[in-house]
Coordinates of C-alpha atoms and ligand atoms in Angstrom, one line a residue:
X454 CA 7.3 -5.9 23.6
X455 CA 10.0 -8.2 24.9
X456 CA 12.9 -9.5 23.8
X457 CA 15.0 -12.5 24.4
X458 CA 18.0 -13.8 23.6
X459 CA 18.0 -17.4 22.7
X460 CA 21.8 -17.6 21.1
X461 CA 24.6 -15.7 21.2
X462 CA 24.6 -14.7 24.4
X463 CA 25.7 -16.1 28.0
X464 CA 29.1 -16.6 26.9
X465 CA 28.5 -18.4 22.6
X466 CA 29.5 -16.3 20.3
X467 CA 26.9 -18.9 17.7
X468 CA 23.7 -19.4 17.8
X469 CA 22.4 -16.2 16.7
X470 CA 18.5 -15.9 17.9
X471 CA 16.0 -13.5 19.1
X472 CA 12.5 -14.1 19.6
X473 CA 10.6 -10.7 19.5
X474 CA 7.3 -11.2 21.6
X475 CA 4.3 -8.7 20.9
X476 CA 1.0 -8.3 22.4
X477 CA 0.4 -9.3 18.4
X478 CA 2.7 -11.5 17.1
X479 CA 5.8 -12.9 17.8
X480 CA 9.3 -13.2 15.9
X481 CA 12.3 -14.8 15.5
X482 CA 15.1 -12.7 14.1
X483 CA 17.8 -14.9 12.8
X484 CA 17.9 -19.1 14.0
X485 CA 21.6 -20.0 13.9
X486 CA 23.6 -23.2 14.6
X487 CA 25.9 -23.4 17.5
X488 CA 29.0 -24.6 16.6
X489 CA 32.3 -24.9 17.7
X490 CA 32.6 -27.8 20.0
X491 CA 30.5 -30.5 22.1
X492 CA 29.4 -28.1 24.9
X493 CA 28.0 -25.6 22.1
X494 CA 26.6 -28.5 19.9
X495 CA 24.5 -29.5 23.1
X496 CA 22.3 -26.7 22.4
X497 CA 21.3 -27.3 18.7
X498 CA 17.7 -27.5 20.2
X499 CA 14.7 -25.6 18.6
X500 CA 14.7 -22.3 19.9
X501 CA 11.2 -22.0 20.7
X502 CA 8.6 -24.7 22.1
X503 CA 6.7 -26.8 19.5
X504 CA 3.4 -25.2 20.5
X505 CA 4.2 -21.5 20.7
X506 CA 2.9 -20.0 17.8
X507 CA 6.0 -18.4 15.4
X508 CA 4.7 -15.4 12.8
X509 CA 7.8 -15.2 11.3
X510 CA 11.7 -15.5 10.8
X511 CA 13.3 -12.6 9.5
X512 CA 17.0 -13.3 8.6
X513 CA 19.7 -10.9 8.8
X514 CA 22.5 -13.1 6.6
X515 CA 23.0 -16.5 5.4
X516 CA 25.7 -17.4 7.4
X517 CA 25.4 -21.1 9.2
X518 CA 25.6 -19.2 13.0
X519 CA 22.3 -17.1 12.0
X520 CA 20.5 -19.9 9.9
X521 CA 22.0 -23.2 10.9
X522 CA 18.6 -24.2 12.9
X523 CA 16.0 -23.4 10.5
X524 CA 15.7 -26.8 9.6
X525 CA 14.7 -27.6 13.0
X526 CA 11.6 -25.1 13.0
X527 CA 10.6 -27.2 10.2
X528 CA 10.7 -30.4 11.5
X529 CA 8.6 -29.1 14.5
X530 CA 6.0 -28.2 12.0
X531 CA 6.7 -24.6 11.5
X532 CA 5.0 -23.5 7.9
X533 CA 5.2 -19.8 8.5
X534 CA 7.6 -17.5 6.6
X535 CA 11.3 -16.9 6.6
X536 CA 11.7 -13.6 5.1
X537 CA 15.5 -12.6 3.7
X538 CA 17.1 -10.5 0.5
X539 CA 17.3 -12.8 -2.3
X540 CA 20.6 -12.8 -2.6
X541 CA 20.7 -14.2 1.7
X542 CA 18.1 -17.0 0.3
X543 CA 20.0 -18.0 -2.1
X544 CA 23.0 -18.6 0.3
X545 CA 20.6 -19.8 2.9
X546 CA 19.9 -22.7 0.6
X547 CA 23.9 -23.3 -0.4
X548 CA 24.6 -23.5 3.6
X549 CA 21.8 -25.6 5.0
X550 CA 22.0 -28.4 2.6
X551 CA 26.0 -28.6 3.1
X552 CA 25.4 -28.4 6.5
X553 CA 22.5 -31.2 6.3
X554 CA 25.0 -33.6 4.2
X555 CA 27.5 -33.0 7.1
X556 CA 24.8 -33.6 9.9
X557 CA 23.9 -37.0 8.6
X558 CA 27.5 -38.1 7.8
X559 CA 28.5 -36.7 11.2
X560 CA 25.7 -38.8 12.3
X561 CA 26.8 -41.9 10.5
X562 CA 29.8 -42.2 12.0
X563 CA 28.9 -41.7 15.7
X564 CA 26.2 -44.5 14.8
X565 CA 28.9 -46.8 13.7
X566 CA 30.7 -46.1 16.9
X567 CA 27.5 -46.6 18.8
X568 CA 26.6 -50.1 17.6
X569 CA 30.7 -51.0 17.8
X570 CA 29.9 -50.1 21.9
X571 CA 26.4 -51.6 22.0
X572 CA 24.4 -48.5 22.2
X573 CA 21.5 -47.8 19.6
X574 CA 21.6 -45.8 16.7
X575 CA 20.6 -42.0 17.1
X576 CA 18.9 -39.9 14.3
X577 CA 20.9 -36.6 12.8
X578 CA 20.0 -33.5 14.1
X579 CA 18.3 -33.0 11.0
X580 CA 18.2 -34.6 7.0
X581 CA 18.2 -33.0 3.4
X582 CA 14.4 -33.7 3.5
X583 CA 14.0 -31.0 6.9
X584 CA 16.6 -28.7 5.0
X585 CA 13.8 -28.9 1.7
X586 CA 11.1 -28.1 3.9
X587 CA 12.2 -24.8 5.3
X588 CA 13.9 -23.9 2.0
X589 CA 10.4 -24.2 0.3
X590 CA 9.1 -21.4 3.3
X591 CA 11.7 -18.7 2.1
X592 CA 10.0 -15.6 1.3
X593 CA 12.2 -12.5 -0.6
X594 CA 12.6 -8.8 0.8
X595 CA 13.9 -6.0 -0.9
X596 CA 16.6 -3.9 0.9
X597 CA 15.3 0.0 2.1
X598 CA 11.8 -0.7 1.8
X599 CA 9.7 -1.2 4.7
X600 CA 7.9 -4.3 4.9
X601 CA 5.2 -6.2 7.0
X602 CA 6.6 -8.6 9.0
X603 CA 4.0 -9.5 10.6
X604 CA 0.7 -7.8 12.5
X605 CA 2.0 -5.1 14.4
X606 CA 5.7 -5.3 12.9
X607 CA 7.3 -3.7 10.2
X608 CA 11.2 -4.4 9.2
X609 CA 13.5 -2.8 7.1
X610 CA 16.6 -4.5 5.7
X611 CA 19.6 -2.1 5.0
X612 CA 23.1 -3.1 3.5
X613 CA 25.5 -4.6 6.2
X614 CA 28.5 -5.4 4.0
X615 CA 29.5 -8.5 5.8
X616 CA 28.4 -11.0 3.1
X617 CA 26.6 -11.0 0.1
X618 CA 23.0 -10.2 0.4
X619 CA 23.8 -9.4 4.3
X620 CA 21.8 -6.4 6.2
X621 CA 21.0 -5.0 9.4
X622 CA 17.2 -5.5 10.4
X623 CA 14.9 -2.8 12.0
X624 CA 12.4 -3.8 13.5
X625 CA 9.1 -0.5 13.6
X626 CA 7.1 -2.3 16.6
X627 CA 3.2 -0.8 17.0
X628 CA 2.1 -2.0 20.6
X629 CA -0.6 0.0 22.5
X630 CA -0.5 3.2 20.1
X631 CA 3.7 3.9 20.5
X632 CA 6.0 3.1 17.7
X633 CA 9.7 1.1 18.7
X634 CA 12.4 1.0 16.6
X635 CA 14.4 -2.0 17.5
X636 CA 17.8 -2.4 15.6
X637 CA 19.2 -6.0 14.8
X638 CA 22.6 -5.3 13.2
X639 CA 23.8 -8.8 11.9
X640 CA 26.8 -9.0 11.3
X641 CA 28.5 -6.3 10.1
X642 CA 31.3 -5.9 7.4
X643 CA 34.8 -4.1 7.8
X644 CA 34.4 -0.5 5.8
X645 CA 37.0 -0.4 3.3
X646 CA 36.6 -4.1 2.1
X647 CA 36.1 -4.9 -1.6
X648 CA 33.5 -6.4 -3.6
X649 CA 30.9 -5.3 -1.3
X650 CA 29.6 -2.2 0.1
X651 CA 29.4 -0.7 3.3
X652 CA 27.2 -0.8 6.0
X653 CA 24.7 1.3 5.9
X654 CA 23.5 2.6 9.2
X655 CA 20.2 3.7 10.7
X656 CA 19.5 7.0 11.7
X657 CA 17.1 6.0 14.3
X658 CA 16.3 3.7 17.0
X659 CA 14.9 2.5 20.5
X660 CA 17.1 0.3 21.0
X661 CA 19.9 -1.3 19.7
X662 CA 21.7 -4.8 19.8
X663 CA 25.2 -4.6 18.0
X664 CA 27.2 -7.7 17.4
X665 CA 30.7 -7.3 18.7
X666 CA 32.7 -9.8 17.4
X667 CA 36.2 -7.2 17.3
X668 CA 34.5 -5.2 19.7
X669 CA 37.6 -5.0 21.6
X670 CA 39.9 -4.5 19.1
X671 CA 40.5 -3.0 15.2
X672 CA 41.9 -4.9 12.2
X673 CA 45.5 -3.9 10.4
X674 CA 44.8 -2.3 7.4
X675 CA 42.9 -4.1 4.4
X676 CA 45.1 -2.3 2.1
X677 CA 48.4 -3.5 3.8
X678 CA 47.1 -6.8 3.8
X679 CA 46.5 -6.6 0.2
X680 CA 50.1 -5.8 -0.2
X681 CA 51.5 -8.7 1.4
X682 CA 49.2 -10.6 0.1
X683 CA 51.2 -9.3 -3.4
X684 CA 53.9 -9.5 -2.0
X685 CA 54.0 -13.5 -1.0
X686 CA 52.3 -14.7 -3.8
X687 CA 55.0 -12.8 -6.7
X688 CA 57.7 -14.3 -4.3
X689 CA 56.6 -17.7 -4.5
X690 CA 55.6 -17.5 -8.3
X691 CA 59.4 -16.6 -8.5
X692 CA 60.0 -19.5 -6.7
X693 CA 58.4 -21.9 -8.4
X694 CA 56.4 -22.8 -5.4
X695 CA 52.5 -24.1 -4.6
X696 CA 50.5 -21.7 -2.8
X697 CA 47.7 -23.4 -0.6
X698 CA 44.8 -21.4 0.7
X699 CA 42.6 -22.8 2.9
X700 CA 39.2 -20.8 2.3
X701 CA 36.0 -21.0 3.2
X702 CA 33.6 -21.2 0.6
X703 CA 31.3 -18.0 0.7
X704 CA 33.3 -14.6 0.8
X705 CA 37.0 -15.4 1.4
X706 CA 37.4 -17.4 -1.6
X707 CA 35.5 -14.8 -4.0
X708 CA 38.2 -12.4 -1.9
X709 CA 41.5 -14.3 -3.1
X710 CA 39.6 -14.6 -7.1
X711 CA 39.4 -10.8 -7.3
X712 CA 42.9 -10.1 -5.7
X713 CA 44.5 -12.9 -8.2
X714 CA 42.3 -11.2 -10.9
X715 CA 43.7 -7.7 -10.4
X716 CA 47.2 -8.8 -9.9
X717 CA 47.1 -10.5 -13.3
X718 CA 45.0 -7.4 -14.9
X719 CA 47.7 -4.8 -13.5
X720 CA 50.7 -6.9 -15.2
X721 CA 52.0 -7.4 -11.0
X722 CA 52.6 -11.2 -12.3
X723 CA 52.2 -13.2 -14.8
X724 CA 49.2 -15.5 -15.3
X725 CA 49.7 -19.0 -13.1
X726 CA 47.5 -21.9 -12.7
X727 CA 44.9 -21.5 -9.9
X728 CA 43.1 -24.2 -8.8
X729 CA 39.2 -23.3 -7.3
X730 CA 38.7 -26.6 -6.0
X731 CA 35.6 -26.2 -3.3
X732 CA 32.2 -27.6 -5.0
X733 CA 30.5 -25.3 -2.7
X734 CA 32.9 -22.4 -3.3
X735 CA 32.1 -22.9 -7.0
X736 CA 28.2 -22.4 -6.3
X737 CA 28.9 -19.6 -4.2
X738 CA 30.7 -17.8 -6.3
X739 CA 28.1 -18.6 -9.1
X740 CA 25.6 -16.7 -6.5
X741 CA 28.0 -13.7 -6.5
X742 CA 27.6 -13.1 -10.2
X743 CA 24.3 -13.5 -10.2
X744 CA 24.1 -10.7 -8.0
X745 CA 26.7 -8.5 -9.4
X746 CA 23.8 -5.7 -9.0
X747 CA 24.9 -5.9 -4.7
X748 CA 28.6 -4.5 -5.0
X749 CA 29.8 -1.7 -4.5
X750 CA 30.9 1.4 -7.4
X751 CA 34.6 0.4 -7.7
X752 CA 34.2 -3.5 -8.4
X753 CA 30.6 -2.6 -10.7
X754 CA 33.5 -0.6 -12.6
X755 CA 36.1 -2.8 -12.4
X756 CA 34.1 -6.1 -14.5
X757 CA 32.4 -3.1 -16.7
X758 CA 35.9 -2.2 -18.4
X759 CA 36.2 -6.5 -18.7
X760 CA 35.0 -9.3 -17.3
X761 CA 37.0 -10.8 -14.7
X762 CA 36.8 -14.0 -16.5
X763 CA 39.2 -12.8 -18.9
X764 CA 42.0 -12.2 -16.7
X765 CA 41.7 -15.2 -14.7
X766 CA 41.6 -17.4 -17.9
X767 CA 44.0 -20.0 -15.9
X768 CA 41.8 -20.6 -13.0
X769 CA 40.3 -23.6 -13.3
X770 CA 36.9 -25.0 -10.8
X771 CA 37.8 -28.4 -10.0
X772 CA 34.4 -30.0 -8.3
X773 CA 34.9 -33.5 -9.0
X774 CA 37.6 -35.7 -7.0
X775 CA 39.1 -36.8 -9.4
X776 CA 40.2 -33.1 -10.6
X777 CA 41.0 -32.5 -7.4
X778 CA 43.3 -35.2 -7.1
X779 CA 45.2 -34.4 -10.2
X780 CA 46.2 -31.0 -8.6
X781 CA 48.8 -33.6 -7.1
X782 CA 50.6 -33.8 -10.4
X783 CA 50.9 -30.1 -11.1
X784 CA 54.5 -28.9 -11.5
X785 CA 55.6 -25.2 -10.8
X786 CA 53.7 -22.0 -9.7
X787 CA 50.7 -22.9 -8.7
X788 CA 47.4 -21.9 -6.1
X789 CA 44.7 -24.0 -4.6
X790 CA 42.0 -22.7 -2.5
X791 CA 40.2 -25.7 -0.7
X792 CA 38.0 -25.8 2.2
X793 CA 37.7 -25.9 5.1
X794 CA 38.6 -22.6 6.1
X795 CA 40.4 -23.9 9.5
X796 CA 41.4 -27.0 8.1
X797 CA 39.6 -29.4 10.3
X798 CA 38.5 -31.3 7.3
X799 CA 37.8 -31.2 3.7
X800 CA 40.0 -31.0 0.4
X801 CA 42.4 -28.9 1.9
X802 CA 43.1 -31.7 4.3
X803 CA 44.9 -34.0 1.3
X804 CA 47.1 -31.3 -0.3
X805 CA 48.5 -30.1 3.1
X806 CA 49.1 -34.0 3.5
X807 CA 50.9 -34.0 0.0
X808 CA 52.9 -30.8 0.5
X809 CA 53.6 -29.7 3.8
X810 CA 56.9 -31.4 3.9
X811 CA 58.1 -29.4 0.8
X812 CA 60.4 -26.4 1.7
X813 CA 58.6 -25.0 -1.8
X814 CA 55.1 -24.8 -0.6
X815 CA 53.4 -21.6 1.0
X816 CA 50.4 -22.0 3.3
X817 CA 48.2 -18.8 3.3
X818 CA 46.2 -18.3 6.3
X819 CA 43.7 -15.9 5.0
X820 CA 41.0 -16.7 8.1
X821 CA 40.3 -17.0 11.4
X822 CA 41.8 -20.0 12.9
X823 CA 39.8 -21.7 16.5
X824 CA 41.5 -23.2 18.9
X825 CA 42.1 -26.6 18.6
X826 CA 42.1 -26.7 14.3
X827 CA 45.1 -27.9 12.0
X828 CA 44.9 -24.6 11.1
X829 CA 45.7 -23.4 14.2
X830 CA 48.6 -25.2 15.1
X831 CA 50.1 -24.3 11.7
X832 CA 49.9 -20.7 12.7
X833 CA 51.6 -21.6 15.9
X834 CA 54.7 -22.8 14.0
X835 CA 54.4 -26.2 15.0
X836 CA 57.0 -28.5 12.8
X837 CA 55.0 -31.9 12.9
X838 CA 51.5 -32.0 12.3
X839 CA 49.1 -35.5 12.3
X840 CA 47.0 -35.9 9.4
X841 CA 45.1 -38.9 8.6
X842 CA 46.5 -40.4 11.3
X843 CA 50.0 -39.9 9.7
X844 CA 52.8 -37.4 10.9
X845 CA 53.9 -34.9 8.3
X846 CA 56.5 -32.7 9.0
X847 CA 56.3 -28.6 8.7
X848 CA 58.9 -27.6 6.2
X849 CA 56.9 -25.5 4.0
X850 CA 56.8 -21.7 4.7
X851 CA 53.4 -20.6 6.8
X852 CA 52.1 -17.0 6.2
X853 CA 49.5 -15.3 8.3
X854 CA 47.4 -12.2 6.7
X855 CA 45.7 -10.9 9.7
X856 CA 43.5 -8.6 7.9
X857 CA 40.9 -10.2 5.8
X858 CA 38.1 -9.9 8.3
X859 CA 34.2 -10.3 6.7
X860 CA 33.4 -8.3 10.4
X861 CA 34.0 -4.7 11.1
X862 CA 36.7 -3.9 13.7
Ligands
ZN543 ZN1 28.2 -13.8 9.6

């Protein structure tokens, strides 16, 4: 057997992609965008030659950085199966067609700028109609059961608690009458975390490769950061001030719902308007409940006793632009989680524009911010920001909660 690493490595942290080579078969586990700049961008190429046969894809999660070039195995002409839990399929399809509609917009506008300098036009890296094509090849595994992969390979998907539907893959390899165990952990979610539940590890293996995003380091406490999470939000009901929460759409934004949701449920603070306004968010979240069967004990027992609906009768999904632009008018206490999650674009984008400059409004970082973002440089305590071209000045107060992590520390 041999492995190589074709993202991820040699100094990305994106890309996620191995290609698992067999005297049988051969295998890609995981096929991820890279992302995070031009240099990284560059090497959104297939990650396997158009005439080596592939047997399969096995994904670990749905995230963009482990699916993000699927669509490109597609439009090489790969029809062989991509093989995920249901619940990572489902996401897999939410992701790759937003990140198709960004592709060809992307696209759009550096074709504009082309033609402006004389240069031709230049297709996206790939369209909604490439996204379809691999979407169609999605095959469903269960977790714990071992499966055939492909000839030679079995895999076995076990709970990684670091998104829905996410697992670690192991891989039981049958070359020249030996069994491997290869390990694939994914990405792998911090232990005490709600909604989800924990990682479940393997008791045995060959070999191991172990992503290592806070390998270095460990994360404060989930339960302190609940607590100022508590703690900013009754302040600034209090205050009559609008709480903006830049979020990305799968996972942190489910995060915020529940915490709001128990808040209300334990009497902590009164009922307020919240304002979900992430069309993508909205589907996610639709995905979460229609896997309610994934979490873990304490949040199966916590919507047994009553919905969450019922306590978060003032949130209110906002898809359409025009909703979203009414937020504008809101007076008093208020919340709006809007994408993106590092405010380099998106919703978010137009209420920072509209509020930053009040001494009343709260920014909650609840994510990681890269180098570079709005997001960022808000963290940094910078007191003018550019946004649409216009300067807006800093006066609202900025609050980081360091502890929110989707990976283990
Ligand atoms: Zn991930």
């Amino acid at each position: 057997m041999k492995i190589t690493l074709v993202g991820a490595a040699g100094g990305e942290v994106t890309g996620s992609c191995y290609i698992v080579q067999t005297e049988q078969a051969r295998i890609l586990v995981d096929c991820g965008l890279f992302q995070g700049g031009k240099k990284s961008e560059a090497l959104n190429r297939p990650p396997t030659a158009a005439n080596r046969t592939v047997d399969a894809v096995l994904l670990t999660h749905g995230h963009l950085d482990h699916t993000g070039r699927l669509p490109l195995l597609a439009k090489m002409g790969y029809t062989g199966p991509v093989f995920g839990t249901p619940a990572t399929l489902d996401m897999t399809g939410l992701i790759l067609r937003d990140s198709a509609r960004l592709q060809v917009a992307d696209n759009e506008r550096k074709n504009r700028k082309r033609m402006r300098a004389g240069e031709p036009p230049e297709e996206p890296l790939y369209t909604p109609d490439d996204v379809e094509k691999i979407l169609s090849q999605l095959r469903p595994v269960p977790y714990q059961k071992e499966f055939a992969a492909a000839p030679g390979i079995k895999a076995i998907w076990h709970d990684a608690g670091h998104m829905l539907g996410s697992a670690s893959i192991q891989l039981v390899v049958e070359e020249e009458g030996k069994t491997k165990r290869v390990v694939f952990s994914g990405d792998l979610g911090p232990r005490s975390a709600p909604i989800l539940r924990e990682f479940e590890p393997f008791q045995q293996a060959d070999l191991v490769f172990l992503e290592s995003t806070y390998g270095g380091r460990d994360h404060r406490s989930f339960a302190e950061t609940v607590k100022e999470f508590e703690r900013i939000v009754i302040d600034a009901v209090n205050r009559g001030g609008k709480m903006l929460v830049p979020t990305f759409a799968v996972g942190r934004a489910q995060l915020i719902t529940l915490l709001l949701g128990q808040m209300f449920r334990a009497g902590k603070v009164k009922p307020f308007p919240i304002f979900l306004d992430s069309p993508m968010a909205i589907e996610a979240t639709n995905i979460y409940v229609k896997y309610s069967d994934l979490f873990d004990d304490e949040m199966k027992a916590f919507i047994r006793d009553r919905p969450l609906r019922a306590d978060l009768k003032t949130m209110k999904p906002t898809p359409t632009a025009d909703e979203s632009r009414a937020i504008n008018d809101v007076r008093g206490a208020c919340l709006v989680m809007a994408g993106a999650g590092m405010c380099n674009g998106g919703r978010i984008l137009h209420h920072l524009r509209a509020n930053l400059w009040k001494p009343s409004t709260h920014v909650l970082i609840v994510g990681y911010q890269g180098q570079g973002s709005l997001g960022r440089r808000l963290v940094d305590g910078e007191k003018e920001v550019k946004i649409f071209g216009e300067k807006i000045a800093v006066k609202a107060t900025i609050h980081t909660l360091g502890g929110f992590s989707a990976h283990a520390g």
